[in-house]
GROMACS .gro file of C-alpha atoms in nm:
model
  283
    1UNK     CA    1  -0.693  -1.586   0.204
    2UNK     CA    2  -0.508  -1.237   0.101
    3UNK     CA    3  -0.647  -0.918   0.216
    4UNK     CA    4  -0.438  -0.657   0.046
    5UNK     CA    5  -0.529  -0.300   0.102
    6UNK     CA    6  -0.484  -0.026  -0.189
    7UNK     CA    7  -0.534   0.286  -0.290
    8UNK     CA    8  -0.732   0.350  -0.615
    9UNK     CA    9  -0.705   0.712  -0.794
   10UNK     CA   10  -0.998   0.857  -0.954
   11UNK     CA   11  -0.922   1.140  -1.088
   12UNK     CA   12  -0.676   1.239  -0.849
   13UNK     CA   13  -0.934   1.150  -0.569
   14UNK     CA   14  -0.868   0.863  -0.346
   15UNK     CA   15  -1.050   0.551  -0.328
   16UNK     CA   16  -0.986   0.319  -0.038
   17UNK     CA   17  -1.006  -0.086  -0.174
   18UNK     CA   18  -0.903  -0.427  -0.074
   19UNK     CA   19  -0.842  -0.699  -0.313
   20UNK     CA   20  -0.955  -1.078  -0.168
   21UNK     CA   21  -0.720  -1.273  -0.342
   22UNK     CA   22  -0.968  -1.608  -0.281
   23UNK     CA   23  -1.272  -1.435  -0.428
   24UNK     CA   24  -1.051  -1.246  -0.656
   25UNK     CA   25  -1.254  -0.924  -0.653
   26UNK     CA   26  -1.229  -0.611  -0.533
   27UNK     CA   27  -1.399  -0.426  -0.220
   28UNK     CA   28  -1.407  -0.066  -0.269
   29UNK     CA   29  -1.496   0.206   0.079
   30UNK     CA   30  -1.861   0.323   0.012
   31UNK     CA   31  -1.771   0.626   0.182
   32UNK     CA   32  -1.501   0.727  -0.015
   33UNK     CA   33  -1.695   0.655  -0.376
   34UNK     CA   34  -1.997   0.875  -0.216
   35UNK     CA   35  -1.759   1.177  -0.166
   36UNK     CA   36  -1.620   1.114  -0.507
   37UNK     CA   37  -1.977   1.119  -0.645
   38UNK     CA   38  -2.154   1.395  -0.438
   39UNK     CA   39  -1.838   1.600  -0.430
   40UNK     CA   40  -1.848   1.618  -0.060
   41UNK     CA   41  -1.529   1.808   0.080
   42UNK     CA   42  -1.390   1.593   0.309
   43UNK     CA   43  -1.422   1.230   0.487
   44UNK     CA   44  -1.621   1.375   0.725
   45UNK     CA   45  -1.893   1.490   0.538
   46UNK     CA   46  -1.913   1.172   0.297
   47UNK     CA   47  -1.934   0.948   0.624
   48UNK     CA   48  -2.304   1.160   0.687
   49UNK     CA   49  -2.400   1.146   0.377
   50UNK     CA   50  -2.340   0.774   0.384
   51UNK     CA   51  -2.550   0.763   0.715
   52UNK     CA   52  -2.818   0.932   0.555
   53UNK     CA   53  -2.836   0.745   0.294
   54UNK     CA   54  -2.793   0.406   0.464
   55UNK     CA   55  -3.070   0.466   0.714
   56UNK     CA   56  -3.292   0.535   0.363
   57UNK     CA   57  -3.205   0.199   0.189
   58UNK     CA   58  -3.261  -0.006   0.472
   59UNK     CA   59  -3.568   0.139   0.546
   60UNK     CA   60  -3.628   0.007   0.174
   61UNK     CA   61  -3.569  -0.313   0.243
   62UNK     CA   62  -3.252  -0.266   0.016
   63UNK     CA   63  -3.065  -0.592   0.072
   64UNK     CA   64  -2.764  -0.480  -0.086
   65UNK     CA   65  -2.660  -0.271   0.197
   66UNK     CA   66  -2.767  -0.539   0.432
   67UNK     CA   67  -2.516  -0.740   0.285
   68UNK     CA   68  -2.247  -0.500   0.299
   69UNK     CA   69  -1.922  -0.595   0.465
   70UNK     CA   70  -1.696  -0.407   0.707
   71UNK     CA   71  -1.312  -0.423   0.712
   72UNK     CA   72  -1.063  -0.219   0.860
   73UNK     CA   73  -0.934   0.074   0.661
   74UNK     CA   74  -0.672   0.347   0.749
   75UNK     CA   75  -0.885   0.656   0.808
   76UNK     CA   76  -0.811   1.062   0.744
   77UNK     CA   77  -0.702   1.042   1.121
   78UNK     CA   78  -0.430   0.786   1.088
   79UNK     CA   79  -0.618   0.495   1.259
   80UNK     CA   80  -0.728   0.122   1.118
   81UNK     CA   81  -1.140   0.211   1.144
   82UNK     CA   82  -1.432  -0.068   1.059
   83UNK     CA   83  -1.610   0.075   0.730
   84UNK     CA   84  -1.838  -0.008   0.494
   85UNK     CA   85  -1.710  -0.205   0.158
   86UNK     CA   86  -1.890  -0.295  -0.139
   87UNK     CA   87  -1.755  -0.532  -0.421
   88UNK     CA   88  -1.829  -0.392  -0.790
   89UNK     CA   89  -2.166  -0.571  -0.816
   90UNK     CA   90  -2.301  -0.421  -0.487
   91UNK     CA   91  -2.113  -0.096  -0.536
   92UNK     CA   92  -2.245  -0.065  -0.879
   93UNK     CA   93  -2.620  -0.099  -0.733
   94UNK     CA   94  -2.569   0.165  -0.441
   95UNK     CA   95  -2.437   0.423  -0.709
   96UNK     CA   96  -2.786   0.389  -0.874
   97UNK     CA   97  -2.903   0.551  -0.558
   98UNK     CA   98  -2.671   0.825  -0.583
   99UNK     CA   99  -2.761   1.123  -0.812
  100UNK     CA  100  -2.461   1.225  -0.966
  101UNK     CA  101  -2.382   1.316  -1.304
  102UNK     CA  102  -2.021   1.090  -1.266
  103UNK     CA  103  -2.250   0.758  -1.194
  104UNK     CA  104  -2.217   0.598  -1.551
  105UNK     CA  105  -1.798   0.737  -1.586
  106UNK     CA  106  -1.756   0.587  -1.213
  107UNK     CA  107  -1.886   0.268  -1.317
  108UNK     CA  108  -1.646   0.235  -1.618
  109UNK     CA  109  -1.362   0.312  -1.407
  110UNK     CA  110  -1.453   0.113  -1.167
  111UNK     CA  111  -1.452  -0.189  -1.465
  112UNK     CA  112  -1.144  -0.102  -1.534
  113UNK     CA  113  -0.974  -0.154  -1.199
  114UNK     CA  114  -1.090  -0.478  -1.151
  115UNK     CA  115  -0.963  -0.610  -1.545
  116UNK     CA  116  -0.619  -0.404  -1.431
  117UNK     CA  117  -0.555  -0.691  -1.140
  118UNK     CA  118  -0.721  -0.971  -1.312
  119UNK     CA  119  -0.486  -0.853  -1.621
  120UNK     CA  120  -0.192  -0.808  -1.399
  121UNK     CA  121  -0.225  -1.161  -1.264
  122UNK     CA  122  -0.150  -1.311  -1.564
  123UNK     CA  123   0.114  -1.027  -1.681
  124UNK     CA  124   0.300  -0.938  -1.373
  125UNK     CA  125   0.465  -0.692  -1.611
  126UNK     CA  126   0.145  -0.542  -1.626
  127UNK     CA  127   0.140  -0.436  -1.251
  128UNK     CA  128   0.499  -0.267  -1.254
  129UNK     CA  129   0.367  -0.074  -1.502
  130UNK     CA  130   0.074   0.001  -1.304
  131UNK     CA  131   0.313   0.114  -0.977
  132UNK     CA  132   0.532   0.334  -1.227
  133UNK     CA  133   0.222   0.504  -1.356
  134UNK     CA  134   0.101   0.579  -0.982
  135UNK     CA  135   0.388   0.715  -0.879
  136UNK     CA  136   0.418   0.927  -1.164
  137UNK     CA  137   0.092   1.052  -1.061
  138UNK     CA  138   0.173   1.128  -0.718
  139UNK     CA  139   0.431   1.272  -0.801
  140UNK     CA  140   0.738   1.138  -0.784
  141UNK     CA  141   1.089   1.192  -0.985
  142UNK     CA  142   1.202   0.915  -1.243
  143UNK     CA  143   1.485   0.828  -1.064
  144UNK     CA  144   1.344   0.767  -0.709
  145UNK     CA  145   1.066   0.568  -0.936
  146UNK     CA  146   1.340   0.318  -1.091
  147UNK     CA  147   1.467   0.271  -0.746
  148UNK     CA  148   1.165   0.190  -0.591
  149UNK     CA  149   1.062  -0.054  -0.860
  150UNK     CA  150   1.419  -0.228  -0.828
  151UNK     CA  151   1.322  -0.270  -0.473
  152UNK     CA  152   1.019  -0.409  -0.531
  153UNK     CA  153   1.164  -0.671  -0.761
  154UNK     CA  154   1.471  -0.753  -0.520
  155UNK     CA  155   1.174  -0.814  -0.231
  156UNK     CA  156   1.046  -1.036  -0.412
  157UNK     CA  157   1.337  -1.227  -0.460
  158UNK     CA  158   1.382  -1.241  -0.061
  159UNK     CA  159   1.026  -1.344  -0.019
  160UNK     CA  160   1.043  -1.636  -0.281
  161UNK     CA  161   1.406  -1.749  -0.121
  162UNK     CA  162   1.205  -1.708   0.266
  163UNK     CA  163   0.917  -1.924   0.134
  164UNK     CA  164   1.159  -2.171   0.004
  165UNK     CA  165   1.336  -2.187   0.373
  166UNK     CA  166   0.963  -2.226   0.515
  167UNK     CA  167   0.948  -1.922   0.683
  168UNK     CA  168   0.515  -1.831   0.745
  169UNK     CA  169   0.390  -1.490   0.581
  170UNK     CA  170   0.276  -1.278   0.823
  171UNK     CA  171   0.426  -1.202   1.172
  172UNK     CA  172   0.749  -1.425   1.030
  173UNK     CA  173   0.837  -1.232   0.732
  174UNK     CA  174   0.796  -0.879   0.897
  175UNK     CA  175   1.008  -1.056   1.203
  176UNK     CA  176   1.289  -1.103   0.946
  177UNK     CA  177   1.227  -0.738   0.816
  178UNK     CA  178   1.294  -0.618   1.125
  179UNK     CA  179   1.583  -0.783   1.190
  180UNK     CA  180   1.774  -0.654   0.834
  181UNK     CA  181   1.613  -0.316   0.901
  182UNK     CA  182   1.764  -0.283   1.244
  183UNK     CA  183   2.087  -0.424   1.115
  184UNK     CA  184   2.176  -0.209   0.855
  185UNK     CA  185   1.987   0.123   1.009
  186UNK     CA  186   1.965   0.102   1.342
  187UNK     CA  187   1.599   0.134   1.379
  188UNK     CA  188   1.336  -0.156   1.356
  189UNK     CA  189   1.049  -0.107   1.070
  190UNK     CA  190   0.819   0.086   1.352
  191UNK     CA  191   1.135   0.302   1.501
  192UNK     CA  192   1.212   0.402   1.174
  193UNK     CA  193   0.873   0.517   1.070
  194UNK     CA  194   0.829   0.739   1.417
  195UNK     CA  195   1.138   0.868   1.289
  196UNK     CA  196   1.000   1.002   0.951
  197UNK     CA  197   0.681   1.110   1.141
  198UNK     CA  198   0.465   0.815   0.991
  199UNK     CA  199   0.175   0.652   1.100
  200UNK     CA  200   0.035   0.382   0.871
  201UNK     CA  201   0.199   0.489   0.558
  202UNK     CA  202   0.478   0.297   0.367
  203UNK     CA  203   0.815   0.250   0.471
  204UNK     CA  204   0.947   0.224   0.167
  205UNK     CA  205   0.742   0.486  -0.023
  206UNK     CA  206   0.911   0.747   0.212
  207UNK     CA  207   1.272   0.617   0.137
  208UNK     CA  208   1.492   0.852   0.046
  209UNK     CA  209   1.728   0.746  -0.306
  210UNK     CA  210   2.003   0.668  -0.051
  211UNK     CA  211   1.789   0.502   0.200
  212UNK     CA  212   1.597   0.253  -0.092
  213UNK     CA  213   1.927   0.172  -0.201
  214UNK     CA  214   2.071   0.080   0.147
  215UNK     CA  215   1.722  -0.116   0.201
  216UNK     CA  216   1.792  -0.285  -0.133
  217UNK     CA  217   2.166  -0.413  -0.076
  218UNK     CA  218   2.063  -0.552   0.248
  219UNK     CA  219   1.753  -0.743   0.136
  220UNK     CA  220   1.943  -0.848  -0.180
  221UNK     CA  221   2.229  -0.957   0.028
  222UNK     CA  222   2.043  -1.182   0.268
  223UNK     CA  223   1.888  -1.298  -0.036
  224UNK     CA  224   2.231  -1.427  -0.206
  225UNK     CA  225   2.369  -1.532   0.147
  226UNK     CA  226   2.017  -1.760   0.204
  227UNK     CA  227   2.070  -1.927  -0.113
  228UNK     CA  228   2.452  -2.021  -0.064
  229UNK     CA  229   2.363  -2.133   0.278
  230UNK     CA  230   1.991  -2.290   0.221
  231UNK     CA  231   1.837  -2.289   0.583
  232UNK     CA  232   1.593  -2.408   0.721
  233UNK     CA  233   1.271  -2.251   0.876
  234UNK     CA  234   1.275  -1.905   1.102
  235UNK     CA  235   1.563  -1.957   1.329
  236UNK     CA  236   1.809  -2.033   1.095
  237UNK     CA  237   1.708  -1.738   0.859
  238UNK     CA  238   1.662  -1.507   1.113
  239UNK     CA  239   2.061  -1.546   1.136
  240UNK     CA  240   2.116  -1.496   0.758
  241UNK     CA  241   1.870  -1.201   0.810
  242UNK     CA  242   2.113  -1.029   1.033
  243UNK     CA  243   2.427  -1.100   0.825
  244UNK     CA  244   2.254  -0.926   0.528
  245UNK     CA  245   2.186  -0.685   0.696
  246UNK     CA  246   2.553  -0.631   0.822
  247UNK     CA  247   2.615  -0.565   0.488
  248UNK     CA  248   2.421  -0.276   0.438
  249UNK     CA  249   2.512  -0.135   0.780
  250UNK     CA  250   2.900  -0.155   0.623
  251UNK     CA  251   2.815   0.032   0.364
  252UNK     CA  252   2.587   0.304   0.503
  253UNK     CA  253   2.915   0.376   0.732
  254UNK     CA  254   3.143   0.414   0.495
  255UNK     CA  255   2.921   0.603   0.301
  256UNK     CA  256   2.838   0.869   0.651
  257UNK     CA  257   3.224   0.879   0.704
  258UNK     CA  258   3.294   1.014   0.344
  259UNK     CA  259   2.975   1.230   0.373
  260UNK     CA  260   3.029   1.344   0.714
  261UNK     CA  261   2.639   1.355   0.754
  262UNK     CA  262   2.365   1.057   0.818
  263UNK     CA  263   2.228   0.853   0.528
  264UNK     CA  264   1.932   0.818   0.776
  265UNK     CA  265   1.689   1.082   0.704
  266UNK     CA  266   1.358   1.221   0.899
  267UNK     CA  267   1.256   1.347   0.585
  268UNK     CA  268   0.895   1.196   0.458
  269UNK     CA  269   0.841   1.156   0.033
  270UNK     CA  270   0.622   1.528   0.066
  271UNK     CA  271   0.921   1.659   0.249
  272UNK     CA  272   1.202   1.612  -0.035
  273UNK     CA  273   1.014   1.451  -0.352
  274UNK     CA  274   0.698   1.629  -0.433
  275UNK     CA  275   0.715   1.947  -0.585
  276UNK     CA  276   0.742   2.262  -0.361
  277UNK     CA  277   0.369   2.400  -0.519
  278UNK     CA  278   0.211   2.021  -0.430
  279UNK     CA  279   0.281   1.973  -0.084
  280UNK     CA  280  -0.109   1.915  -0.061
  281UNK     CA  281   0.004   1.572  -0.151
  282UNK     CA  282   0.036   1.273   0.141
  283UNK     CA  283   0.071   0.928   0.181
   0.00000   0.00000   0.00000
């Protein structure tokens, strides 16, 4: 089973999910649809009101919140946290709990998101044009969008050619990462975030246009090098991993000796993509 954490906008407002790719449903942060819903100002504030109105319901006898889950969700302060979830069914019967004039529009949008994935499953087309939108919103310029969605599509192709090889998901596949992202940068995947300042944000998502496009050539690279040399399980692609990576790391050198200047950057996506009047905006 697939636990794959997202952010949902509403209205420019942030909803914390996680889609369960078994149950193939959505679990949404109670807290977060609360603040939406009660316009509280911060996560602070929505967490009481949540409290509040926990204690309440389960005074009730409400069995919906006794069935509640808990998963692990990046909070305001940067830190994996336990908090409360709710899939649409249960979330839809704690919102009629809630006064708030956005209850029934909530609802709808809430609908939506989960015929989006079940939608996108079937189109895959339908999800890139999902990301695009996103970024948009966030934000970011067309160019650094076409990038990032090129990278997307070029992981993928390294994932499908690792799965063929028999490398695990998991601890294996960010083991390889590490390894090209060392190789070509000089950092691993956790150096290289303390080096743009971030905690659990993406990688990728804070790429400079010269950094996603070093980040693509190496992944693409061990991609075309795995397929001419078809190995077998972690060891052996671990190896190829490294070589793709070399590639990259050729390139980014020539590229710094032309330049005179790093292609590495400290810079995060608020720093050098987001408007100057909508720095307000994080990952």
């Amino acid at each position: 089973m697939t636990k794959k954490q997202e952010i949902q906008l509403y209205e420019d407002k942030k909803v914390r999910s996680v889609w369960d790719s078994e149950q193939e449903k959505w679990y949404f942060s109670i807290v977060d649809i609360c603040g939406i819903l009660t316009n509280q100002p911060d996560q602070e504030h929505a967490r009481n009101y949540w409290k509040v109105l926990k204690h309440r319901l389960v005074k009730e006898g409400n069995e919906t919140v006794t069935n509640c889950n808990r998963l692990k969700l990046l909070s305001a302060d940067g830190k994996m946290r336990l908090t409360d979830v709710a899939d649409q069914e249960q979330m839809f019967r704690l919102i009629q709990s809630i006064p708030s004039p956005k209850a029934e529009p909530f609802k709808i949008w809430m609908a939506q998101v989960a015929s989006q994935r079940l939608d996108q499953m079937q189109d895959p087309e339908l999800s890139i044009d999902q990301a695009i939108a996103d970024y948009k919103r966030l934000g970011y310029t067309d160019k650094w969008i076409n990038s990032r969605i090129k990278g997307i599509e070029v992981r993928k192709e390294l994932t499908d050619e690792w799965d063929r090889a028999g490398v695990k998901q998991g601890q294996q596949y960010a083991s390889l990462t590490d390894i090209i992202t060392k190789e070509w940068s000089g950092m691993t995947t956790r150096q290289y975030k303390q080096h743009k300042g971030l905690k659990k944000e993406s990688l990728r998502d804070n790429m400079t246009n010269v950094e996603l496009a070093l980040n693509m050539l190496a992944e693409a690279s061990t991609a075309e090098i795995s397929k001419e040399k078809n190995p077998k399980g972690f060891a052996q692609s671990a190896r190829i991993a490294k070589e793709g990576g070399s590639v990259a790391k050729a390139a980014r050198k020539q590229l710094e000796s032309k330049t005179g200047k790093s292609a590495i950057s400290s810079a995060k996506a608020s720093d050098y993509l987001l408007p100057p009047n909508d720095k307000k905006i994080r990952h």
